[in-house]
Amino acid sequence: MEPPPLRDPAALADELVEEILLRSPPDDPARLVHAALVCKRWCRLLTGPAFRRRFRPAPMLGFLCNDAPRSGAGAGEDEACSARFVRTAASCPPVAPRRGWHALDARAGRVLLHRAAAAPAQAIRLAVWDPLARRHLDLPAPALPRRPRSWNAALLCDDGDGPFRVVVVGTDAEGAFACVYSSPSAPDPAAWTDPAYAPQHAADHVDAARAAVDGGALYFVCQRRTNLLKYNLGTGAMSVVRLPPASHNQRIALTTAAEHGGLGFVRMDGYRLGLWSMVGRPDGGGAVEWTRDRVIDLRTLLPVIDLLGYAHGHGIVLVGTVDGFFYVDQKSGRTTKVGDGPGFYNVVPYMSFCTPALGTVSTDEGSSANE
């Protein structure tokens, strides 16, 4: 008896196709590209907002490496640093570096950039960049009454082609402050809020490490690594969360659990990578407990000289060595080289959807302007 003929994949119902493709591993974006080549209908499903909202986490296409500043007589103001895109997925097209810019954060296909040489000194020059669609939007500088002693910023955006927010948190002579930029959404124009202050939280500067989102709040690392500065996204209130002694004056990267939420951090202890998690939720007074969940042995790598970051949603820790930078899978402990070095001082993971084989780029970019 002859086997029954195979059914044409293009004839499957949209709902069934979507359920099948949702099971594609996020660390293999090439599978989505191959599926998009089946027919135009499948391509529309893969690049549509409904599929992007359900497919989590978005595929990781690469990293933004902030190269160290150039030195010498030939180095100009715009070459103080460079945000260089390193692809980790063959389906992602090459992306030119953003010279003179420093990548602070990336979410839903967008990157938050900071201009390295800002003038006047108190101005914070930011931009939101779509690397795949090659669109760049300069943001107006927030109106701050004083020069900040320290600051950092995070990008927040929805999964569709909608608005975004940028939260700037910092310290000055009066204490800790926060202000928020909201992109245009009819009928409201784009604008920064006036800075809100929390004078009691001025004891430590805000570090440049990437912030983490968990439980409706943003968490920023303070420079001494004794505290986190928490910004409540709903109320705008700021509070301090105490870190355990193991993190004090150590290089750490904040982590989040993909399945059920929960804040944590990673730190290097010699050749060992320690993973810590917070027990319970901060109650506003900073009294929380921390526990070390596990340790990953990295002695097979060349000496680790820096902890570079964390890919939220993918459970990947980024570390730097004298031979380049590697990512470490939090669950398996497997290490993979993804870039050369040294010379970089911070790495921001980039997640988005891309189907270049059909000339279609799909990101969650909203308001932007052409380069």
Short mmCIF file of C-alpha atoms in Angstrom, two decimals:
data_model
loop_
_atom_site.label_atom_id
_atom_site.label_comp_id
_atom_site.label_asym_id
_atom_site.label_seq_id
_atom_site.Cartn_x
_atom_site.Cartn_y
_atom_site.Cartn_z
CA MET A 1 0.00 0.00 0.00
CA GLU A 2 1.28 3.39 -0.93
CA PRO A 3 1.62 5.96 1.89
CA PRO A 4 -0.91 8.79 1.84
CA PRO A 5 0.28 11.88 -0.02
CA LEU A 6 1.87 14.59 2.09
CA ARG A 7 -0.35 17.59 2.65
CA ASP A 8 0.84 20.89 1.24
CA PRO A 9 2.20 22.87 4.24
CA ALA A 10 0.90 26.08 2.71
CA ALA A 11 -2.65 24.73 2.94
CA LEU A 12 -2.61 24.39 6.73
CA ALA A 13 -4.91 26.69 8.70
CA ASP A 14 -3.32 29.85 10.08
CA GLU A 15 -4.01 28.82 13.68
CA LEU A 16 -2.26 25.47 13.20
CA VAL A 17 0.73 27.06 11.45
CA GLU A 18 1.11 29.56 14.26
CA GLU A 19 0.97 26.85 16.96
CA ILE A 20 3.67 24.88 15.13
CA LEU A 21 5.97 27.86 14.61
CA LEU A 22 5.59 29.04 18.19
CA ARG A 23 7.49 25.92 19.18
CA SER A 24 10.61 27.00 17.27
CA PRO A 25 13.58 27.44 19.63
CA PRO A 26 14.36 31.14 20.13
CA ASP A 27 18.11 30.46 19.90
CA ASP A 28 17.70 29.27 16.29
CA PRO A 29 16.18 32.23 14.36
CA ALA A 30 17.06 30.57 11.03
CA ARG A 31 14.08 28.23 11.46
CA LEU A 32 11.70 31.18 11.33
CA VAL A 33 13.42 32.46 8.19
CA HIS A 34 13.03 29.06 6.50
CA ALA A 35 9.36 28.96 7.49
CA ALA A 36 8.83 32.44 6.02
CA LEU A 37 10.08 31.14 2.66
CA VAL A 38 7.24 28.59 2.39
CA CYS A 39 4.72 31.14 1.09
CA LYS A 40 3.63 34.76 1.46
CA ARG A 41 0.89 33.80 3.91
CA TRP A 42 3.38 32.18 6.28
CA CYS A 43 5.62 35.23 5.96
CA ARG A 44 2.72 37.50 6.93
CA LEU A 45 1.99 35.31 9.95
CA LEU A 46 5.62 35.40 11.11
CA THR A 47 6.02 39.14 10.70
CA GLY A 48 2.64 40.08 12.15
CA PRO A 49 2.21 41.59 15.63
CA ALA A 50 0.01 38.71 16.86
CA PHE A 51 2.80 36.15 16.35
CA ARG A 52 5.45 38.45 17.85
CA ARG A 53 3.36 38.96 20.98
CA ARG A 54 3.10 35.19 21.55
CA PHE A 55 6.63 34.16 20.58
CA ARG A 56 8.67 34.75 23.71
CA PRO A 57 11.45 35.44 24.11
CA ALA A 58 12.15 37.07 20.75
CA PRO A 59 15.10 35.52 18.86
CA MET A 60 18.50 36.83 19.85
CA LEU A 61 20.16 38.21 16.72
CA GLY A 62 23.31 39.68 18.20
CA PHE A 63 24.89 42.09 20.65
CA LEU A 64 25.77 45.76 20.81
CA CYS A 65 29.40 46.03 21.91
CA ASN A 66 30.50 49.39 23.25
CA ASP A 67 34.08 49.65 22.04
CA ALA A 68 36.57 51.47 24.23
CA PRO A 69 37.37 55.09 23.26
CA ARG A 70 40.05 55.65 20.66
CA SER A 71 43.14 57.58 21.63
CA GLY A 72 45.70 59.54 19.68
CA ALA A 73 45.82 62.63 17.53
CA GLY A 74 43.54 61.15 14.87
CA ALA A 75 40.65 60.42 17.21
CA GLY A 76 37.82 62.93 16.85
CA GLU A 77 34.98 63.85 19.18
CA ASP A 78 32.54 61.52 17.44
CA GLU A 79 34.91 58.56 17.89
CA ALA A 80 35.00 58.70 21.69
CA CYS A 81 33.26 55.33 21.59
CA SER A 82 31.35 53.19 19.13
CA ALA A 83 28.32 50.92 19.46
CA ARG A 84 29.29 47.96 17.26
CA PHE A 85 26.74 45.31 16.26
CA VAL A 86 28.01 41.72 16.49
CA ARG A 87 25.72 39.19 14.77
CA THR A 88 25.11 35.81 16.37
CA ALA A 89 22.45 34.71 13.85
CA ALA A 90 23.29 34.08 10.20
CA SER A 91 19.82 35.34 9.21
CA CYS A 92 20.57 38.83 10.56
CA PRO A 93 22.02 41.25 7.98
CA PRO A 94 25.22 43.23 8.70
CA VAL A 95 24.69 46.42 10.69
CA ALA A 96 27.04 49.41 10.53
CA PRO A 97 28.39 50.67 13.88
CA ARG A 98 27.07 53.84 15.48
CA ARG A 99 30.21 55.90 15.94
CA GLY A 100 30.17 58.38 18.78
CA TRP A 101 27.29 56.56 20.49
CA HIS A 102 27.12 54.21 23.47
CA ALA A 103 24.39 51.52 23.72
CA LEU A 104 22.59 51.61 27.07
CA ASP A 105 19.65 49.25 26.56
CA ALA A 106 17.73 47.29 23.90
CA ARG A 107 14.20 45.93 23.83
CA ALA A 108 11.79 44.72 21.13
CA GLY A 109 14.10 45.53 18.24
CA ARG A 110 15.04 49.02 19.47
CA VAL A 111 18.29 50.27 21.00
CA LEU A 112 18.69 53.16 23.42
CA LEU A 113 21.84 55.15 22.62
CA HIS A 114 23.73 57.82 24.55
CA ARG A 115 25.87 60.41 22.79
CA ALA A 116 29.38 60.17 24.20
CA ALA A 117 30.43 63.80 23.78
CA ALA A 118 27.47 65.82 25.03
CA ALA A 119 27.65 69.60 25.37
CA PRO A 120 26.80 71.34 27.60
CA ALA A 121 28.05 68.98 30.27
CA GLN A 122 24.69 68.61 32.02
CA ALA A 123 22.84 67.66 28.81
CA ILE A 124 21.88 63.99 28.45
CA ARG A 125 21.74 63.25 24.72
CA LEU A 126 19.80 60.08 23.91
CA ALA A 127 18.47 58.43 20.77
CA VAL A 128 16.33 55.39 19.92
CA TRP A 129 17.73 53.36 17.02
CA ASP A 130 16.27 50.58 14.90
CA PRO A 131 19.39 48.77 13.57
CA LEU A 132 17.56 46.57 11.05
CA ALA A 133 15.26 49.21 9.55
CA ARG A 134 18.12 51.75 9.76
CA ARG A 135 16.07 54.38 11.51
CA HIS A 136 17.36 56.74 14.17
CA LEU A 137 15.41 59.16 16.38
CA ASP A 138 17.22 61.80 18.44
CA LEU A 139 15.40 62.59 21.68
CA PRO A 140 15.28 66.05 23.21
CA ALA A 141 17.45 66.46 26.30
CA PRO A 142 15.61 66.32 29.64
CA ALA A 143 15.48 69.65 31.46
CA LEU A 144 17.54 69.10 34.60
CA PRO A 145 18.11 71.89 37.13
CA ARG A 146 21.66 70.74 37.95
CA ARG A 147 24.49 68.75 36.45
CA PRO A 148 24.00 65.08 37.38
CA ARG A 149 26.71 63.34 39.34
CA SER A 150 25.64 60.00 37.90
CA TRP A 151 22.83 58.66 35.75
CA ASN A 152 21.62 55.71 33.70
CA ALA A 153 18.63 55.11 31.44
CA ALA A 154 16.36 52.25 30.35
CA LEU A 155 14.11 51.73 27.34
CA LEU A 156 10.55 50.42 27.77
CA CYS A 157 8.34 49.47 24.82
CA ASP A 158 5.34 47.30 23.99
CA ASP A 159 5.38 44.35 21.63
CA GLY A 160 3.51 46.10 18.81
CA ASP A 161 4.25 49.09 16.64
CA GLY A 162 3.33 51.43 19.45
CA PRO A 163 4.88 54.08 21.67
CA PHE A 164 7.91 53.71 23.90
CA ARG A 165 9.22 55.25 27.11
CA VAL A 166 12.71 56.12 28.30
CA VAL A 167 13.36 56.33 32.05
CA VAL A 168 16.40 58.30 33.25
CA VAL A 169 17.47 57.76 36.87
CA GLY A 170 20.41 59.54 38.45
CA THR A 171 21.85 61.51 41.36
CA ASP A 172 22.85 65.13 41.83
CA ALA A 173 23.55 67.47 44.73
CA GLU A 174 19.93 67.22 45.93
CA GLY A 175 19.52 63.43 45.88
CA ALA A 176 18.25 60.77 43.49
CA PHE A 177 16.02 61.87 40.62
CA ALA A 178 13.99 60.27 37.83
CA CYS A 179 12.34 61.61 34.69
CA VAL A 180 10.45 59.86 31.89
CA TYR A 181 10.22 60.50 28.15
CA SER A 182 7.07 59.31 26.37
CA SER A 183 7.09 59.07 22.58
CA PRO A 184 4.30 60.75 20.61
CA SER A 185 0.87 59.14 20.79
CA ALA A 186 -2.14 60.97 19.40
CA PRO A 187 -3.27 63.42 20.59
CA ASP A 188 -0.36 63.84 23.03
CA PRO A 189 3.06 65.10 21.82
CA ALA A 190 6.37 63.64 22.95
CA ALA A 191 7.65 65.09 26.21
CA TRP A 192 9.85 64.60 29.26
CA THR A 193 8.34 64.77 32.72
CA ASP A 194 9.83 67.13 35.25
CA PRO A 195 12.45 65.35 37.39
CA ALA A 196 11.05 63.85 40.60
CA TYR A 197 13.43 63.73 43.59
CA ALA A 198 14.03 61.35 46.47
CA PRO A 199 16.57 63.22 48.66
CA GLN A 200 17.02 60.31 51.08
CA HIS A 201 18.54 58.13 48.34
CA ALA A 202 21.64 60.19 47.48
CA ALA A 203 24.26 58.13 49.32
CA ASP A 204 25.58 56.26 46.25
CA HIS A 205 25.93 56.98 42.53
CA VAL A 206 24.03 55.08 39.85
CA ASP A 207 26.19 52.62 37.90
CA ALA A 208 26.29 52.26 34.11
CA ALA A 209 25.27 48.57 34.26
CA ARG A 210 22.09 47.72 32.34
CA ALA A 211 18.88 48.00 34.33
CA ALA A 212 16.42 45.12 34.82
CA VAL A 213 12.61 45.10 34.73
CA ASP A 214 10.77 42.89 37.21
CA GLY A 215 7.39 43.07 38.92
CA GLY A 216 6.41 46.45 37.50
CA ALA A 217 9.66 48.13 38.54
CA LEU A 218 13.03 49.09 37.12
CA TYR A 219 16.16 48.22 39.10
CA PHE A 220 19.44 50.11 38.67
CA VAL A 221 22.76 49.04 40.19
CA CYS A 222 24.53 51.54 42.44
CA GLN A 223 28.28 51.96 41.99
CA ARG A 224 29.37 50.40 45.28
CA ARG A 225 27.09 47.41 44.60
CA THR A 226 25.69 47.62 48.11
CA ASN A 227 22.26 48.78 46.89
CA LEU A 228 19.86 48.76 43.98
CA LEU A 229 17.80 51.84 43.18
CA LYS A 230 14.23 50.75 42.47
CA TYR A 231 11.91 52.86 40.30
CA ASN A 232 8.23 51.89 40.45
CA LEU A 233 6.81 52.15 36.93
CA GLY A 234 3.27 52.63 38.19
CA THR A 235 3.75 55.26 40.88
CA GLY A 236 7.12 56.79 39.99
CA ALA A 237 8.32 56.24 43.56
CA MET A 238 11.98 55.42 44.25
CA SER A 239 13.35 53.19 46.98
CA VAL A 240 16.54 51.35 47.87
CA VAL A 241 16.95 47.55 47.87
CA ARG A 242 19.90 46.19 49.84
CA LEU A 243 22.29 43.77 48.17
CA PRO A 244 24.09 40.97 50.05
CA PRO A 245 27.73 41.39 51.13
CA ALA A 246 28.81 39.02 48.32
CA SER A 247 28.05 41.76 45.77
CA HIS A 248 29.69 44.68 47.54
CA ASN A 249 32.34 46.40 45.38
CA GLN A 250 32.06 43.55 42.87
CA ARG A 251 31.14 43.65 39.19
CA ILE A 252 27.60 42.25 38.92
CA ALA A 253 24.89 41.95 36.25
CA LEU A 254 21.19 41.89 37.12
CA THR A 255 19.18 38.85 36.01
CA THR A 256 15.49 38.00 35.68
CA ALA A 257 13.77 34.61 35.60
CA ALA A 258 11.94 34.07 32.30
CA GLU A 259 9.31 31.62 33.54
CA HIS A 260 7.92 33.15 36.73
CA GLY A 261 9.75 36.43 37.17
CA GLY A 262 12.11 37.20 40.00
CA LEU A 263 15.17 39.40 40.30
CA GLY A 264 18.71 38.14 40.72
CA PHE A 265 22.31 38.90 39.88
CA VAL A 266 25.47 37.14 38.74
CA ARG A 267 29.05 37.80 39.81
CA MET A 268 32.48 36.32 39.16
CA ASP A 269 34.44 34.73 42.00
CA GLY A 270 37.75 33.75 40.47
CA TYR A 271 36.91 31.28 37.69
CA ARG A 272 33.46 30.56 39.13
CA LEU A 273 30.24 32.28 38.11
CA GLY A 274 27.81 32.66 41.01
CA LEU A 275 24.06 33.05 40.39
CA TRP A 276 22.02 34.74 43.12
CA SER A 277 18.27 35.36 43.42
CA MET A 278 16.13 37.57 45.61
CA VAL A 279 13.73 35.83 47.96
CA GLY A 280 10.35 37.58 48.12
CA ARG A 281 9.59 41.10 46.93
CA PRO A 282 11.03 44.37 48.22
CA ASP A 283 8.63 45.93 50.71
CA GLY A 284 9.84 49.48 50.21
CA GLY A 285 12.16 49.37 53.19
CA GLY A 286 14.87 47.43 51.44
CA ALA A 287 14.65 44.40 53.77
CA VAL A 288 14.98 41.44 51.41
CA GLU A 289 16.85 38.16 51.46
CA TRP A 290 19.21 36.84 48.82
CA THR A 291 20.31 33.28 48.16
CA ARG A 292 23.01 31.79 45.94
CA ASP A 293 21.31 29.25 43.69
CA ARG A 294 24.26 27.68 41.92
CA VAL A 295 27.85 28.09 40.73
CA ILE A 296 29.13 27.51 37.19
CA ASP A 297 32.77 26.50 36.79
CA LEU A 298 34.49 28.45 33.96
CA ARG A 299 38.03 27.23 34.44
CA THR A 300 38.06 25.80 30.88
CA LEU A 301 37.97 29.39 29.51
CA LEU A 302 40.89 31.75 29.38
CA PRO A 303 40.97 33.94 32.50
CA VAL A 304 37.74 35.89 32.74
CA ILE A 305 38.60 39.57 33.09
CA ASP A 306 35.12 41.07 33.14
CA LEU A 307 31.42 40.37 33.52
CA LEU A 308 29.76 42.13 30.58
CA GLY A 309 26.01 41.62 30.89
CA TYR A 310 22.98 39.37 30.78
CA ALA A 311 20.43 38.46 28.09
CA HIS A 312 17.06 38.70 29.81
CA GLY A 313 14.60 36.05 28.69
CA HIS A 314 17.35 33.80 27.33
CA GLY A 315 19.25 33.06 30.55
CA ILE A 316 22.62 33.94 28.99
CA VAL A 317 25.49 35.54 30.92
CA LEU A 318 28.11 37.48 28.94
CA VAL A 319 31.73 37.37 30.08
CA GLY A 320 34.91 38.87 28.64
CA THR A 321 38.34 37.24 28.40
CA VAL A 322 41.65 38.24 26.83
CA ASP A 323 40.58 36.24 23.76
CA GLY A 324 37.16 37.84 23.27
CA PHE A 325 33.74 37.58 24.84
CA PHE A 326 31.65 34.48 25.45
CA TYR A 327 28.14 33.72 26.50
CA VAL A 328 27.39 31.22 29.23
CA ASP A 329 24.06 29.39 29.24
CA GLN A 330 22.66 29.75 32.74
CA LYS A 331 20.91 26.37 32.69
CA SER A 332 23.44 24.12 30.96
CA GLY A 333 26.68 25.97 31.75
CA ARG A 334 27.67 25.68 28.06
CA THR A 335 30.01 28.43 26.80
CA THR A 336 30.11 29.85 23.25
CA LYS A 337 32.45 32.47 21.81
CA VAL A 338 30.51 35.29 20.15
CA GLY A 339 32.99 38.14 19.66
CA ASP A 340 36.61 39.22 19.58
CA GLY A 341 38.34 41.54 22.00
CA PRO A 342 39.49 43.04 24.22
CA GLY A 343 38.55 46.72 23.83
CA PHE A 344 34.85 46.64 24.71
CA TYR A 345 33.54 47.62 28.12
CA ASN A 346 29.84 46.80 27.97
CA VAL A 347 27.60 44.49 25.92
CA VAL A 348 23.86 44.86 25.30
CA PRO A 349 21.99 41.83 23.87
CA TYR A 350 19.70 42.52 20.90
CA MET A 351 16.47 40.57 20.35
CA SER A 352 14.12 40.99 17.39
CA PHE A 353 12.47 39.24 14.40
CA CYS A 354 14.08 39.31 10.95
CA THR A 355 13.23 37.68 7.60
CA PRO A 356 15.84 39.17 5.25
CA ALA A 357 15.46 36.41 2.67
CA LEU A 358 12.14 37.95 1.64
CA GLY A 359 13.33 41.51 1.94
CA THR A 360 11.23 41.94 5.07
CA VAL A 361 12.48 43.20 8.40
CA SER A 362 10.11 42.89 11.32
CA THR A 363 10.85 44.73 14.53
CA ASP A 364 8.66 46.29 17.14
CA GLU A 365 9.69 49.84 16.22
CA GLY A 366 7.19 52.58 16.68
CA SER A 367 8.02 56.25 16.29
CA SER A 368 11.30 56.93 14.51
CA ALA A 369 12.93 59.11 11.91
CA ASN A 370 15.09 58.29 8.94
CA GLU A 371 18.83 58.54 9.27
#
